[in-house]
């Protein structure tokens, strides 16, 4: 089964999104005039630590603690900015889900994993407790948790880092969302489980037409997994590329990132580092790949 | 100076179990290895295979373990002394959970200095902040006001500030973009050389451990399945099927490869 939909029908449209944190020490402009459109596809957001990737995801979900403004923030024809708090909650969790960067922090430390999952499942899907349990176990198995029954009865501090991440992913996929924003969802997983978890997401995109925004630091991984890559630097998108053409990146920041991979480093010698340029702070690329 | 011939860390037949009955987890199952002084020792393997549990046990955070742990040839007692934490510091996998949410970065970094009676607090904080490439203005922010990578750098700075001899690093760079990762790895290598440090480095990134370490232990289900020597070129001679599968998986997303994965139970 393959999802047959028009890939151009825009699942998400973001135009000139800004997130700002006012403060007495001068405001932090975390996201600056970000614009992108996406369909039922896999896009990656990569970029500098602190460049605004997580805040972009949170803003789409209506969960940013900062001041959010946008010319357009449309999800499947719905103007997200016009939603009441109640309608936003309704969309969040059911139609748009986000796997947060700090999985254990998003879990309630004093409630067992199973109880939290069942609760989430019942809110999202309006099913009986029994149905919720079997759905949760099924999802834990899908993300390769070896003994779901045991994990069900554990508290968050009793699971490993990678298990915590998989629990969050399982929880976010319970209701089969239309858009999944996954913030570093596999950074604590060993490489085999990482690929297996990505394969689950890939199936949801291909078979059910889910849209996926994958925030990641792993350039080789997103190049092989995603359709498109947005590169962020200091709150802006500085370059947008087809994933398979990452090696043809034009922006000096993207090229610099590729040179910092430990894969290319020689043992005993320092890894190449990045000389950041002030011009990147406001630099975007024109169609010819030249800095404007 | 300690005798470089005495291993920094020796683990002998270490076992750590949680729960009982049906829910018994052999998180660490008869593991032994030796980390020579001034070496960088990598720990990789399956998620949930016991890597963090071993580091936590070394740091004295898991008290119910069987077997023996030696620090510079001396058996570790279950209660760790203040002197121990001056010598051994750990960077936790979950930086958010390990940073006090109501303390500013400045306070988080000043606290270990106060506990261990260090003077020149101001100078030392400024120095580690620079080492981990965090601008000074972050000193007066709270952890929730930082990005994931910035928080991780605070966690690394807090471990470095006491100038320990042994660092237990649990996924220290997995939350960092590759440019900051490169800076941190270079810093760790430079410090190791200058200060003769010893590292145990847990990472799922095989390129990182091959670049950083002289030996790599591969873990699965609480067991050490293979101990690899890394040569000058950063190459290893893996034979265990699980290790070979890990190597294959690190080459990127490939559906055909994934279908071939087997659970090495
Ligand atoms: N509550 C806050 N108050 C002030 N500044 C904040 C707050 N939350 C985030 N920031 C700042 O906003 C910027 C963007 O943060 P964000 O978390 O989006 O970064 P990121 O790209 O996800 O980075 P990482 O890869 O390290 O997770 C950072 O510089 C961060 O310090
Ligand atoms: N306090 C605890 N109570 C019960 N079980 C625990 C506890 N701490 C760890 N475990 C279990 O021990 C096993 C090993 O966990 P550990 O955190 O050491 O794995 P890991 O190798 O670090 O994995 P990851 O790469 O995912 O971080 C897991 O099955 C985990 O659920
Ligand atoms: Mg982030
Ligand atoms: Mg761990």
Coordinates of C-alpha atoms and ligand atoms in Angstrom, one line a residue:
Chain A
X1 CA 0.0 0.0 0.0
X2 CA 1.4 3.4 -0.9
X3 CA -0.1 6.7 -0.1
X4 CA -1.5 8.2 -3.3
X5 CA -2.0 11.9 -2.6
X6 CA -0.8 15.0 -4.3
X7 CA 2.6 15.6 -2.8
X8 CA 2.2 19.3 -3.6
X9 CA -1.0 19.7 -1.5
X10 CA 0.5 21.5 1.4
X11 CA 0.3 19.8 4.7
X12 CA 2.1 22.6 6.4
X13 CA 2.9 26.1 5.3
X14 CA 5.1 28.4 7.4
X15 CA 5.7 32.0 6.3
X16 CA 8.0 34.4 8.1
X17 CA 7.8 32.7 11.4
X18 CA 9.6 34.5 14.3
X19 CA 10.1 33.5 17.9
X20 CA 11.5 36.0 20.3
X21 CA 12.3 35.9 24.0
X22 CA 12.2 39.3 25.6
X23 CA 14.4 39.9 28.5
X24 CA 16.0 42.7 30.5
X25 CA 19.4 41.7 29.2
X26 CA 18.2 42.3 25.6
X27 CA 15.9 40.0 23.7
X28 CA 16.9 36.7 22.2
X29 CA 15.6 36.4 18.6
X30 CA 15.6 32.6 18.4
X31 CA 13.8 32.1 15.1
X32 CA 14.0 34.7 12.3
X33 CA 11.7 34.9 9.3
X34 CA 11.5 31.2 8.6
X35 CA 9.4 30.1 5.6
X36 CA 8.9 26.6 4.2
X37 CA 6.1 24.4 2.8
X38 CA 5.9 20.7 3.1
X39 CA 3.7 17.9 1.9
X40 CA 3.5 14.3 2.8
X41 CA 7.2 13.9 2.9
X42 CA 10.2 13.7 5.1
X43 CA 12.1 16.9 5.7
X44 CA 15.1 17.4 8.0
X45 CA 16.1 20.4 9.9
X46 CA 19.8 20.4 10.7
X47 CA 22.0 23.1 12.0
X48 CA 24.0 24.8 14.7
X49 CA 23.2 24.1 18.3
X50 CA 21.0 27.0 19.5
X51 CA 20.0 27.9 15.9
X52 CA 16.3 27.6 16.7
X53 CA 15.4 24.1 15.5
X54 CA 13.5 23.1 18.6
X55 CA 11.8 26.5 18.9
X56 CA 10.6 26.2 15.4
X57 CA 9.0 22.8 16.1
X58 CA 7.4 24.1 19.3
X59 CA 6.1 27.2 17.6
X60 CA 4.2 25.0 15.1
X61 CA 2.8 23.1 17.9
X62 CA 1.7 26.2 19.8
X63 CA 4.0 25.3 22.7
X64 CA 6.8 27.9 22.4
X65 CA 7.3 29.8 25.6
X66 CA 8.5 32.9 23.6
X67 CA 6.6 35.5 21.5
X68 CA 5.6 33.8 18.3
X69 CA 4.5 35.7 15.2
X70 CA 4.0 34.5 11.6
X71 CA 2.6 35.8 8.4
X72 CA 1.2 32.4 7.8
X73 CA 1.0 29.2 9.9
X74 CA -1.3 26.8 8.1
X75 CA -1.7 23.1 8.8
X76 CA -3.9 21.2 6.3
X77 CA -5.9 24.3 5.5
X78 CA -6.3 25.3 9.1
X79 CA -5.0 28.6 10.3
X80 CA -3.1 27.6 13.4
X81 CA -2.8 31.1 14.7
X82 CA -6.6 31.6 14.6
X83 CA -7.2 28.5 16.8
X84 CA -8.6 28.7 20.3
X85 CA -6.5 27.1 23.0
X86 CA -9.1 24.3 23.1
X87 CA -9.0 23.6 19.4
X88 CA -5.2 23.7 19.4
X89 CA -5.1 21.1 22.1
X90 CA -7.5 19.0 20.0
X91 CA -5.1 19.1 17.0
X92 CA -2.0 18.7 19.1
X93 CA -1.6 15.0 20.0
X94 CA -4.2 13.8 17.6
X95 CA -3.1 15.4 14.3
X96 CA 0.3 16.9 15.1
X97 CA 2.6 15.2 17.5
X98 CA 6.1 16.1 18.6
X99 CA 8.7 13.9 20.1
X100 CA 10.7 16.3 22.4
X101 CA 14.4 16.4 22.5
X102 CA 14.6 15.5 26.2
X103 CA 12.5 12.4 26.4
X104 CA 12.8 11.7 30.1
X105 CA 11.9 15.3 30.9
X106 CA 8.7 14.9 29.0
X107 CA 7.6 11.9 31.0
X108 CA 6.1 12.2 34.4
X109 CA 8.7 10.9 36.8
X110 CA 6.3 9.6 39.5
X111 CA 3.9 7.7 37.2
X112 CA 4.7 4.3 35.5
X113 CA 5.4 4.4 31.8
X114 CA 2.4 2.2 31.2
X115 CA 0.0 4.4 33.1
X116 CA 1.2 7.4 31.2
X117 CA 0.9 5.7 27.8
X118 CA -2.6 4.4 28.5
X119 CA -3.7 7.8 29.6
X120 CA -2.3 9.4 26.5
X121 CA -3.9 6.7 24.3
X122 CA -7.3 7.2 25.8
X123 CA -7.2 10.9 25.4
X124 CA -6.1 10.7 21.8
X125 CA -8.2 7.8 20.6
X126 CA -11.3 7.6 22.9
X127 CA -10.9 3.8 23.4
X128 CA -11.5 1.5 26.3
X129 CA -8.7 0.8 28.7
X130 CA -8.3 -2.7 27.4
X131 CA -7.9 -1.5 23.8
X132 CA -5.5 1.2 25.0
X133 CA -3.3 -1.4 26.7
X134 CA -3.1 -3.6 23.6
X135 CA -2.4 -0.6 21.4
X136 CA 0.4 0.6 23.7
X137 CA 2.0 -2.8 23.9
X138 CA 1.8 -3.1 20.1
X139 CA 3.6 0.3 19.7
X140 CA 6.3 -0.6 22.2
X141 CA 7.0 -3.8 20.3
X142 CA 7.1 -1.8 17.1
X143 CA 9.9 0.4 18.4
X144 CA 11.8 -2.8 19.4
X145 CA 11.3 -2.7 23.2
X146 CA 12.2 -6.2 24.1
X147 CA 10.0 -6.8 27.1
X148 CA 7.1 -4.3 26.8
X149 CA 5.3 -5.8 29.8
X150 CA 8.2 -5.1 32.1
X151 CA 8.7 -1.6 30.6
X152 CA 5.0 -0.9 31.2
X153 CA 5.5 -1.3 35.0
X154 CA 8.7 0.8 35.2
X155 CA 9.2 4.4 36.2
X156 CA 11.0 6.7 33.8
X157 CA 14.2 6.7 35.8
X158 CA 14.3 2.9 35.5
X159 CA 14.7 2.9 31.7
X160 CA 17.8 3.5 29.7
X161 CA 18.3 6.7 27.6
X162 CA 17.4 4.9 24.3
X163 CA 14.4 3.2 25.8
X164 CA 13.1 6.5 27.0
X165 CA 13.4 7.9 23.5
X166 CA 11.6 4.9 22.1
X167 CA 8.8 5.2 24.7
X168 CA 8.2 8.8 23.6
X169 CA 8.2 7.8 19.9
X170 CA 5.7 5.0 20.6
X171 CA 3.5 7.4 22.6
X172 CA 3.5 10.0 19.8
X173 CA 2.6 7.4 17.2
X174 CA -0.3 5.9 19.2
X175 CA -2.9 8.0 17.4
X176 CA -1.2 8.0 14.0
X177 CA -0.7 11.7 13.6
X178 CA -0.8 13.5 10.2
X179 CA 2.3 15.4 11.0
X180 CA 5.1 14.2 13.3
X181 CA 7.8 16.6 14.5
X182 CA 10.6 14.5 15.8
X183 CA 13.3 16.5 17.7
X184 CA 16.5 14.4 17.8
X185 CA 14.3 11.3 18.3
X186 CA 17.1 8.7 17.8
X187 CA 20.2 10.4 19.2
X188 CA 20.4 7.9 22.1
X189 CA 19.7 4.8 20.1
X190 CA 22.3 2.4 18.9
X191 CA 22.6 2.5 15.1
X192 CA 20.6 -0.7 14.4
X193 CA 17.6 0.3 16.5
X194 CA 17.9 3.8 15.1
X195 CA 17.4 2.6 11.6
X196 CA 14.6 0.3 12.6
X197 CA 12.8 3.1 14.3
X198 CA 13.3 5.4 11.3
X199 CA 11.8 2.6 9.1
X200 CA 8.6 2.7 11.1
X201 CA 8.3 6.4 10.5
X202 CA 9.2 5.9 6.8
X203 CA 6.3 3.4 6.6
X204 CA 3.9 5.9 8.1
X205 CA 4.9 8.5 5.5
X206 CA 4.7 6.1 2.6
X207 CA 1.6 4.1 3.5
X208 CA -0.4 6.7 5.4
X209 CA 0.8 10.0 4.0
X210 CA 2.2 11.3 7.3
X211 CA 4.4 14.3 7.1
X212 CA 7.7 14.1 9.0
X213 CA 9.9 16.9 10.3
X214 CA 13.1 15.3 11.6
X215 CA 15.3 17.5 13.6
X216 CA 18.8 16.0 13.7
X217 CA 22.5 16.5 14.0
X218 CA 23.3 13.5 12.0
X219 CA 24.0 14.7 8.5
X220 CA 24.9 11.4 6.8
X221 CA 21.8 9.9 8.3
X222 CA 19.3 12.5 7.1
X223 CA 21.0 12.6 3.7
X224 CA 20.2 8.9 3.3
X225 CA 16.7 9.0 5.0
X226 CA 15.0 12.3 4.2
X227 CA 13.7 13.9 1.0
X228 CA 14.7 17.5 1.7
X229 CA 17.1 19.2 4.2
X230 CA 16.7 22.7 5.7
X231 CA 19.9 24.1 7.2
X232 CA 19.5 26.6 10.0
X233 CA 22.0 29.0 11.4
X234 CA 21.4 31.7 14.0
X235 CA 17.6 31.5 13.7
X236 CA 17.4 31.5 9.9
X237 CA 17.2 28.9 7.1
X238 CA 20.4 29.5 5.3
X239 CA 20.1 26.7 2.7
X240 CA 17.5 24.3 1.5
X241 CA 18.6 21.1 -0.4
X242 CA 17.5 17.9 -1.8
X243 CA 18.7 15.3 0.7
X244 CA 20.5 13.3 -1.9
X245 CA 22.5 16.4 -2.9
X246 CA 23.9 17.3 0.5
X247 CA 27.4 16.8 -0.8
X248 CA 26.7 19.6 -3.3
X249 CA 25.8 22.1 -0.6
X250 CA 26.7 25.7 -1.5
X251 CA 26.5 27.6 1.7
X252 CA 29.8 27.8 3.5
X253 CA 28.2 26.8 6.8
X254 CA 26.7 23.6 5.4
X255 CA 30.0 22.8 3.7
X256 CA 31.8 23.5 7.0
X257 CA 29.5 21.2 8.9
X258 CA 30.3 18.4 6.5
X259 CA 34.0 18.9 7.1
X260 CA 33.5 18.5 10.8
X261 CA 32.4 14.9 10.7
X262 CA 34.6 12.6 12.7
X263 CA 34.2 10.0 9.8
X264 CA 36.7 12.1 7.9
X265 CA 39.1 12.8 10.7
X266 CA 42.5 11.3 11.1
X267 CA 43.2 9.6 14.4
X268 CA 45.7 11.6 16.5
X269 CA 45.0 14.8 14.6
X270 CA 42.4 17.4 15.5
X271 CA 39.1 17.3 13.6
X272 CA 38.4 20.3 11.3
X273 CA 36.4 22.9 13.1
X274 CA 34.2 25.7 11.8
X275 CA 35.3 29.3 11.4
X276 CA 32.0 31.0 11.8
X277 CA 31.6 34.2 9.7
X278 CA 29.5 37.2 10.8
X279 CA 28.1 37.4 7.3
X280 CA 26.2 34.1 7.8
X281 CA 24.1 35.8 10.4
X282 CA 22.0 37.4 7.8
X283 CA 23.0 35.6 4.7
X284 CA 20.5 33.6 2.7
X285 CA 21.2 32.1 -0.7
X286 CA 19.7 33.0 -4.0
X287 CA 18.7 30.5 -6.6
X288 CA 22.2 30.3 -8.0
X289 CA 23.5 29.4 -4.6
X290 CA 25.3 32.7 -4.1
X291 CA 25.1 34.5 -0.8
X292 CA 22.9 37.5 -0.9
Chain B
X1 CA 51.8 11.5 39.8
X2 CA 50.3 8.0 39.8
X3 CA 52.1 5.1 38.4
X4 CA 51.1 4.8 34.7
X5 CA 51.5 1.0 34.9
X6 CA 48.7 0.6 37.3
X7 CA 45.4 0.6 35.4
X8 CA 43.1 3.5 36.0
X9 CA 40.1 1.3 36.2
X10 CA 39.6 -2.4 36.5
X11 CA 36.2 -4.1 36.5
X12 CA 36.1 -7.7 37.5
X13 CA 33.1 -9.9 36.9
X14 CA 30.7 -7.1 37.5
X15 CA 27.0 -8.0 37.7
X16 CA 24.1 -5.6 38.4
X17 CA 20.5 -6.8 38.5
X18 CA 17.3 -5.0 38.9
X19 CA 13.9 -6.3 40.0
X20 CA 13.1 -10.0 40.5
X21 CA 11.1 -12.9 39.3
X22 CA 9.6 -12.3 35.8
X23 CA 10.8 -8.8 35.8
X24 CA 14.5 -9.6 36.7
X25 CA 16.8 -7.6 34.5
X26 CA 20.4 -8.6 34.3
X27 CA 21.5 -5.0 33.3
X28 CA 25.2 -6.0 33.6
X29 CA 26.1 -9.6 33.4
X30 CA 29.6 -10.7 34.4
X31 CA 31.5 -7.9 32.7
X32 CA 35.2 -7.5 33.1
X33 CA 37.6 -5.0 31.5
X34 CA 40.6 -2.9 32.3
X35 CA 41.3 0.7 31.3
X36 CA 45.0 1.5 31.3
X37 CA 45.9 4.9 32.7
X38 CA 45.7 7.7 30.2
X39 CA 43.7 5.6 27.8
X40 CA 40.4 6.4 26.2
X41 CA 38.2 3.4 26.4
X42 CA 35.0 3.3 24.3
X43 CA 31.8 1.6 25.3
X44 CA 29.2 1.0 22.5
X45 CA 26.3 -1.4 22.1
X46 CA 22.7 -2.0 22.1
X47 CA 20.3 0.5 23.7
X48 CA 19.6 -0.9 27.2
X49 CA 22.6 -3.1 27.3
X50 CA 24.0 -1.7 30.5
X51 CA 26.5 1.0 29.4
X52 CA 25.1 3.7 31.6
X53 CA 24.6 1.3 34.5
X54 CA 28.4 0.5 34.4
X55 CA 29.3 4.1 34.5
X56 CA 26.8 4.8 37.3
X57 CA 28.2 1.9 39.3
X58 CA 31.7 3.3 38.9
X59 CA 30.5 6.7 40.0
X60 CA 29.0 5.1 43.1
X61 CA 25.4 5.6 42.1
X62 CA 24.5 1.9 42.0
X63 CA 25.2 0.3 45.3
X64 CA 23.9 -3.2 44.8
X65 CA 26.4 -4.8 42.5
X66 CA 28.4 -8.0 42.5
X67 CA 32.0 -8.2 41.5
X68 CA 34.9 -5.9 41.9
X69 CA 35.7 -2.4 40.8
X70 CA 39.2 -1.0 41.3
X71 CA 40.4 2.6 40.9
X72 CA 44.1 2.8 40.4
X73 CA 44.5 -0.6 41.9
X74 CA 42.4 0.0 45.0
X75 CA 39.1 -1.6 45.6
X76 CA 36.2 0.9 45.6
X77 CA 34.0 0.8 48.7
X78 CA 30.3 1.4 48.3
X79 CA 30.4 4.9 49.8
X80 CA 32.5 7.2 47.7
X81 CA 34.6 9.8 49.4
X82 CA 34.9 13.5 48.5
X83 CA 38.4 12.8 47.2
X84 CA 36.9 10.2 44.8
X85 CA 34.7 12.9 43.1
X86 CA 37.7 15.2 42.9
X87 CA 39.4 12.5 40.9
X88 CA 36.5 11.0 38.9
X89 CA 33.7 13.0 37.3
X90 CA 30.8 11.9 35.2
X91 CA 28.9 13.6 32.4
X92 CA 25.4 12.1 32.4
X93 CA 23.5 11.0 29.4
X94 CA 20.5 13.1 30.2
X95 CA 21.8 16.7 30.7
X96 CA 18.5 18.2 31.5
X97 CA 17.8 15.9 34.4
X98 CA 21.3 16.4 35.8
X99 CA 21.2 20.2 35.9
X100 CA 19.3 21.8 38.8
X101 CA 16.3 23.6 37.2
X102 CA 16.2 26.5 39.6
X103 CA 19.9 27.3 39.6
X104 CA 21.6 29.6 37.1
X105 CA 24.5 28.2 35.0
X106 CA 26.8 30.3 37.2
X107 CA 25.5 28.6 40.4
X108 CA 25.6 25.1 38.8
X109 CA 29.3 25.6 38.0
X110 CA 30.2 27.3 41.3
X111 CA 28.7 24.6 43.5
X112 CA 31.3 21.8 42.9
X113 CA 34.1 24.5 43.4
X114 CA 32.6 25.4 46.8
X115 CA 32.2 21.8 47.9
X116 CA 35.8 21.1 47.1
X117 CA 37.1 24.3 48.6
X118 CA 38.5 25.8 45.4
X119 CA 39.3 29.5 45.5
X120 CA 39.4 31.6 42.2
X121 CA 35.8 30.6 41.4
X122 CA 35.3 33.5 38.9
X123 CA 38.4 32.6 36.9
X124 CA 37.7 28.9 36.7
X125 CA 34.1 29.4 35.6
X126 CA 35.2 31.8 32.9
X127 CA 37.9 29.3 31.7
X128 CA 35.6 26.3 31.4
X129 CA 32.9 28.3 29.7
X130 CA 35.4 29.3 27.1
X131 CA 36.7 25.7 26.8
X132 CA 33.2 24.4 25.9
X133 CA 32.5 27.4 23.6
X134 CA 29.7 28.9 25.6
X135 CA 29.5 32.7 25.6
X136 CA 29.8 34.4 28.9
X137 CA 26.2 35.8 28.8
X138 CA 24.8 32.3 29.4
X139 CA 26.1 32.3 32.9
X140 CA 23.0 34.0 34.2
X141 CA 20.5 31.9 32.4
X142 CA 18.6 28.9 33.7
X143 CA 18.8 25.4 32.1
X144 CA 15.4 25.7 30.5
X145 CA 16.5 28.9 28.7
X146 CA 19.2 27.0 26.8
X147 CA 19.1 24.8 23.8
X148 CA 19.8 21.0 24.1
X149 CA 23.4 21.4 22.9
X150 CA 24.0 24.4 25.2
X151 CA 22.8 22.4 28.2
X152 CA 25.1 19.5 27.3
X153 CA 28.0 21.9 27.2
X154 CA 27.2 23.1 30.7
X155 CA 27.2 19.5 31.9
X156 CA 30.6 18.9 30.3
X157 CA 31.9 22.2 31.8
X158 CA 30.7 21.1 35.3
X159 CA 32.7 17.9 35.0
X160 CA 35.8 19.6 33.8
X161 CA 35.8 22.4 36.3
X162 CA 37.2 20.2 39.1
X163 CA 40.1 19.1 36.8
X164 CA 39.5 15.4 37.5
X165 CA 41.9 12.7 36.4
X166 CA 39.3 10.3 35.1
X167 CA 36.2 11.3 33.2
X168 CA 33.2 9.0 32.7
X169 CA 31.4 10.4 29.6
X170 CA 28.0 9.1 28.8
X171 CA 27.0 10.2 25.2
X172 CA 28.7 13.5 25.7
X173 CA 28.3 14.8 22.2
X174 CA 25.1 13.1 20.9
X175 CA 23.1 16.2 21.6
X176 CA 25.6 18.5 19.8
X177 CA 25.8 19.5 16.2
X178 CA 28.9 18.2 14.4
X179 CA 30.8 21.5 14.6
X180 CA 30.4 21.8 18.3
X181 CA 31.0 18.1 18.6
X182 CA 34.3 18.5 16.8
X183 CA 35.3 21.3 19.2
X184 CA 34.4 19.2 22.2
X185 CA 36.2 16.1 20.9
X186 CA 39.3 18.2 20.1
X187 CA 39.1 19.7 23.6
X188 CA 38.8 16.3 25.2
X189 CA 41.9 15.0 23.3
X190 CA 43.9 18.1 24.1
X191 CA 43.1 17.8 27.8
X192 CA 43.9 14.2 27.8
X193 CA 47.3 14.9 26.5
X194 CA 48.0 17.9 28.6
X195 CA 46.7 16.5 31.9
X196 CA 47.2 12.7 31.3
X197 CA 43.5 12.0 31.7
X198 CA 41.7 8.7 31.4
X199 CA 38.3 8.4 29.7
X200 CA 35.5 5.9 29.5
X201 CA 33.4 7.2 26.6
X202 CA 29.9 5.8 25.9
X203 CA 28.7 6.6 22.4
X204 CA 26.5 5.1 19.8
X205 CA 28.5 6.9 17.1
X206 CA 31.1 4.4 15.9
X207 CA 33.0 7.1 14.0
X208 CA 33.4 9.0 17.3
X209 CA 34.7 6.1 19.3
X210 CA 37.0 4.9 16.6
X211 CA 38.5 8.4 16.4
X212 CA 38.7 8.9 20.1
X213 CA 39.5 5.5 21.7
X214 CA 42.3 2.9 21.8
X215 CA 40.0 0.1 22.8
X216 CA 36.2 -0.4 22.3
X217 CA 34.0 -2.8 24.3
X218 CA 30.9 -3.8 22.5
X219 CA 27.9 -4.6 24.7
X220 CA 24.7 -6.5 24.2
X221 CA 22.1 -7.7 26.8
X222 CA 24.4 -6.7 29.7
X223 CA 27.3 -8.8 28.3
X224 CA 30.5 -7.7 26.8
X225 CA 30.4 -9.4 23.5
X226 CA 33.6 -8.2 21.9
X227 CA 36.7 -6.1 22.9
X228 CA 38.2 -4.3 19.9
X229 CA 41.6 -2.8 19.6
X230 CA 41.6 0.3 17.4
X231 CA 44.6 0.7 15.2
X232 CA 46.4 4.0 14.1
X233 CA 44.0 4.4 11.2
X234 CA 41.0 4.1 13.4
X235 CA 40.2 0.6 12.1
X236 CA 39.0 -2.3 14.1
X237 CA 39.0 -6.0 13.3
X238 CA 35.4 -6.9 14.4
X239 CA 34.3 -10.6 14.2
X240 CA 31.2 -10.8 16.4
X241 CA 28.0 -10.8 14.3
X242 CA 26.4 -8.2 16.4
X243 CA 29.4 -5.8 16.0
X244 CA 29.4 -6.5 12.2
X245 CA 25.7 -5.5 12.1
X246 CA 26.4 -2.3 14.0
X247 CA 29.1 -1.4 11.5
X248 CA 26.7 -2.0 8.7
X249 CA 24.0 0.1 10.3
X250 CA 26.3 3.0 10.8
X251 CA 26.6 3.5 7.0
X252 CA 23.2 5.3 6.8
X253 CA 19.6 4.5 6.1
X254 CA 19.2 1.6 3.7
X255 CA 15.9 -0.3 3.7
X256 CA 17.4 -3.5 2.3
X257 CA 20.0 -3.6 5.0
X258 CA 17.4 -3.1 7.7
X259 CA 15.4 -6.0 6.5
X260 CA 18.4 -8.2 7.0
X261 CA 18.9 -7.3 10.7
X262 CA 18.5 -10.1 13.1
X263 CA 18.0 -9.9 16.8
X264 CA 21.0 -11.6 18.2
X265 CA 19.3 -13.1 21.1
Ligands
LIG1 N1 13.1 30.3 27.5 C1 14.1 30.9 26.8 N2 14.5 32.1 27.1 C2 15.5 32.7 26.4 N3 16.2 32.1 25.4 C3 15.8 30.9 25.0 C4 14.7 30.2 25.7 N4 14.6 28.9 25.1 C5 15.5 28.9 24.1 N5 16.2 30.0 24.1 C6 17.3 30.3 23.1 O1 16.8 30.2 21.8 C7 17.8 29.7 20.9 C8 17.2 28.6 20.1 O2 17.0 27.5 20.9 P1 16.5 26.1 20.3 O3 16.2 25.2 21.5 O4 15.5 26.2 19.3 O5 17.9 25.6 19.6 P2 18.2 24.3 18.8 O6 18.5 24.7 17.4 O7 17.1 23.3 19.0 O8 19.6 23.8 19.4 P3 20.1 22.3 19.9 O9 20.6 21.7 18.7 O10 21.2 22.6 20.8 O11 19.0 21.6 20.6 C9 19.0 29.3 21.8 O12 20.0 30.2 21.6 C10 18.4 29.3 23.2 O13 19.4 29.7 24.1
LIG2 N1 17.0 1.9 38.5 C1 16.6 0.9 37.7 N2 15.6 0.1 38.0 C2 15.2 -0.9 37.1 N3 15.8 -1.2 35.9 C3 16.9 -0.4 35.6 C4 17.3 0.7 36.4 N4 18.3 1.3 35.8 C5 18.5 0.7 34.6 N5 17.6 -0.4 34.5 C6 17.6 -1.3 33.4 O1 18.9 -1.8 33.1 C7 19.0 -2.0 31.7 C8 20.3 -1.3 31.2 O2 20.1 0.1 31.3 P1 21.3 1.2 30.9 O3 20.7 2.5 31.2 O4 22.5 0.8 31.5 O5 21.4 0.9 29.3 P2 22.3 1.7 28.3 O6 23.2 0.6 27.7 O7 23.0 2.9 28.9 O8 21.3 2.1 27.1 P3 21.1 3.4 26.3 O9 22.1 3.3 25.2 O10 19.7 3.3 25.7 O11 21.3 4.6 27.1 C9 17.7 -1.5 31.0 O12 17.0 -2.6 30.7 C10 17.1 -0.6 32.1 O13 15.7 -0.7 32.0
LIG3 MG1 17.0 21.5 20.1
LIG4 MG1 22.6 4.9 28.5

